Short mmCIF file of N, CA and C in Angstrom, two decimals:
data_model
loop_
_atom_site.label_atom_id
_atom_site.label_comp_id
_atom_site.label_asym_id
_atom_site.label_seq_id
_atom_site.Cartn_x
_atom_site.Cartn_y
_atom_site.Cartn_z
N MET A 782 90.04 -1.19 31.64
CA MET A 782 90.31 -0.34 32.76
C MET A 782 89.04 -0.04 33.54
N HIS A 783 87.90 -0.14 32.94
CA HIS A 783 86.66 0.09 33.66
C HIS A 783 85.60 -0.85 33.15
N ASP A 784 84.59 -1.08 33.95
CA ASP A 784 83.48 -1.96 33.59
C ASP A 784 82.21 -1.15 33.46
N LEU A 785 81.28 -1.66 32.68
CA LEU A 785 79.96 -1.05 32.60
C LEU A 785 79.04 -1.81 33.52
N ASP A 786 78.29 -1.10 34.33
CA ASP A 786 77.32 -1.78 35.18
C ASP A 786 75.98 -1.85 34.43
N ALA A 787 74.95 -2.38 35.06
CA ALA A 787 73.67 -2.59 34.40
C ALA A 787 73.04 -1.29 33.89
N SER A 788 73.31 -0.17 34.54
CA SER A 788 72.73 1.10 34.12
C SER A 788 73.51 1.74 32.99
N GLY A 789 74.65 1.15 32.60
CA GLY A 789 75.46 1.70 31.53
C GLY A 789 76.51 2.68 32.01
N ASP A 790 76.52 3.00 33.30
CA ASP A 790 77.53 3.90 33.84
C ASP A 790 78.82 3.12 34.08
N SER A 791 79.94 3.75 33.78
CA SER A 791 81.20 3.06 34.01
C SER A 791 81.68 3.33 35.43
N GLN A 792 82.37 2.37 36.00
CA GLN A 792 82.96 2.55 37.32
C GLN A 792 84.46 2.32 37.18
N LEU A 793 85.22 3.31 37.56
CA LEU A 793 86.67 3.25 37.50
C LEU A 793 87.17 2.25 38.54
N ARG A 794 88.08 1.39 38.14
CA ARG A 794 88.72 0.45 39.07
C ARG A 794 90.14 0.94 39.29
N ILE A 795 90.57 1.00 40.55
CA ILE A 795 91.90 1.50 40.85
C ILE A 795 92.71 0.48 41.64
N GLY A 796 94.01 0.58 41.49
CA GLY A 796 94.95 -0.17 42.30
C GLY A 796 95.73 0.83 43.14
N SER A 797 96.20 0.40 44.28
CA SER A 797 96.84 1.32 45.21
C SER A 797 98.20 0.80 45.64
N LEU A 798 99.23 1.61 45.45
CA LEU A 798 100.58 1.28 45.92
C LEU A 798 100.89 2.09 47.17
N PHE A 799 101.60 1.49 48.12
CA PHE A 799 101.95 2.17 49.38
C PHE A 799 100.69 2.74 50.02
N SER A 800 99.72 1.89 50.26
CA SER A 800 98.36 2.27 50.59
C SER A 800 98.19 2.89 51.97
N GLY A 801 99.04 2.55 52.91
CA GLY A 801 98.82 3.05 54.27
C GLY A 801 97.48 2.55 54.78
N TYR A 802 96.74 3.42 55.44
CA TYR A 802 95.42 3.03 55.95
C TYR A 802 94.32 3.27 54.93
N GLY A 803 94.65 3.75 53.73
CA GLY A 803 93.67 3.85 52.65
C GLY A 803 92.92 5.15 52.56
N GLY A 804 93.36 6.19 53.24
CA GLY A 804 92.65 7.47 53.20
C GLY A 804 92.59 8.07 51.81
N LEU A 805 93.70 8.06 51.08
CA LEU A 805 93.70 8.60 49.73
C LEU A 805 92.81 7.75 48.82
N ASP A 806 92.84 6.45 49.00
CA ASP A 806 92.00 5.56 48.20
C ASP A 806 90.52 5.86 48.42
N LEU A 807 90.13 6.09 49.66
CA LEU A 807 88.74 6.42 49.96
C LEU A 807 88.33 7.73 49.29
N ALA A 808 89.22 8.70 49.30
CA ALA A 808 88.93 9.98 48.65
C ALA A 808 88.75 9.79 47.14
N VAL A 809 89.63 9.02 46.52
CA VAL A 809 89.53 8.77 45.08
C VAL A 809 88.24 8.01 44.77
N GLU A 810 87.90 7.02 45.59
CA GLU A 810 86.64 6.29 45.39
C GLU A 810 85.45 7.23 45.46
N HIS A 811 85.45 8.13 46.41
CA HIS A 811 84.34 9.05 46.60
C HIS A 811 84.22 10.06 45.45
N VAL A 812 85.32 10.68 45.09
CA VAL A 812 85.30 11.74 44.08
C VAL A 812 85.04 11.18 42.68
N PHE A 813 85.62 10.02 42.35
CA PHE A 813 85.53 9.50 40.99
C PHE A 813 84.57 8.32 40.85
N ASN A 814 83.80 8.02 41.89
CA ASN A 814 82.91 6.86 41.88
C ASN A 814 83.69 5.61 41.46
N ALA A 815 84.82 5.40 42.12
CA ALA A 815 85.74 4.32 41.77
C ALA A 815 85.65 3.20 42.80
N LYS A 816 86.30 2.10 42.49
CA LYS A 816 86.38 0.96 43.41
C LYS A 816 87.82 0.49 43.45
N THR A 817 88.39 0.37 44.65
CA THR A 817 89.74 -0.16 44.79
C THR A 817 89.67 -1.67 44.66
N VAL A 818 90.39 -2.21 43.66
CA VAL A 818 90.33 -3.66 43.41
C VAL A 818 91.58 -4.38 43.89
N TRP A 819 92.66 -3.67 44.15
CA TRP A 819 93.85 -4.27 44.75
C TRP A 819 94.66 -3.19 45.44
N PHE A 820 95.50 -3.62 46.39
CA PHE A 820 96.38 -2.69 47.07
C PHE A 820 97.68 -3.38 47.43
N SER A 821 98.70 -2.58 47.66
CA SER A 821 100.00 -3.09 48.06
C SER A 821 100.49 -2.30 49.26
N GLU A 822 100.71 -2.98 50.34
CA GLU A 822 101.23 -2.35 51.55
C GLU A 822 102.12 -3.38 52.24
N LEU A 823 103.38 -3.02 52.48
CA LEU A 823 104.35 -3.95 53.05
C LEU A 823 104.26 -4.07 54.57
N ASN A 824 103.74 -3.05 55.23
CA ASN A 824 103.61 -3.07 56.68
C ASN A 824 102.41 -3.95 57.03
N GLU A 825 102.67 -5.14 57.59
CA GLU A 825 101.62 -6.13 57.79
C GLU A 825 100.45 -5.66 58.67
N PRO A 826 100.68 -5.02 59.82
CA PRO A 826 99.54 -4.55 60.61
C PRO A 826 98.69 -3.52 59.86
N VAL A 827 99.34 -2.63 59.13
CA VAL A 827 98.61 -1.63 58.35
C VAL A 827 97.81 -2.33 57.24
N ALA A 828 98.39 -3.31 56.57
CA ALA A 828 97.71 -4.03 55.51
C ALA A 828 96.48 -4.76 56.03
N ARG A 829 96.56 -5.30 57.24
CA ARG A 829 95.39 -5.98 57.83
C ARG A 829 94.25 -5.00 58.07
N VAL A 830 94.57 -3.81 58.58
CA VAL A 830 93.54 -2.78 58.80
C VAL A 830 92.91 -2.39 57.48
N PHE A 831 93.75 -2.11 56.47
CA PHE A 831 93.24 -1.70 55.17
C PHE A 831 92.36 -2.79 54.56
N SER A 832 92.81 -4.02 54.64
CA SER A 832 92.06 -5.15 54.08
C SER A 832 90.71 -5.31 54.78
N HIS A 833 90.70 -5.11 56.09
CA HIS A 833 89.46 -5.24 56.88
C HIS A 833 88.42 -4.22 56.44
N HIS A 834 88.86 -3.01 56.15
CA HIS A 834 87.93 -1.94 55.78
C HIS A 834 87.68 -1.93 54.30
#
């Protein structure tokens, strides 16, 4: 569920369902020092924006 980086600190990896534009994902990344590794969004234009950022 998480990896150890070179400093020994773990980084949480998250997946996102119904991602929208990714605002909640960004908040989780910031608060928990996490990284979004996958997302699911059915609305194609929204998914393109999220993927770009």
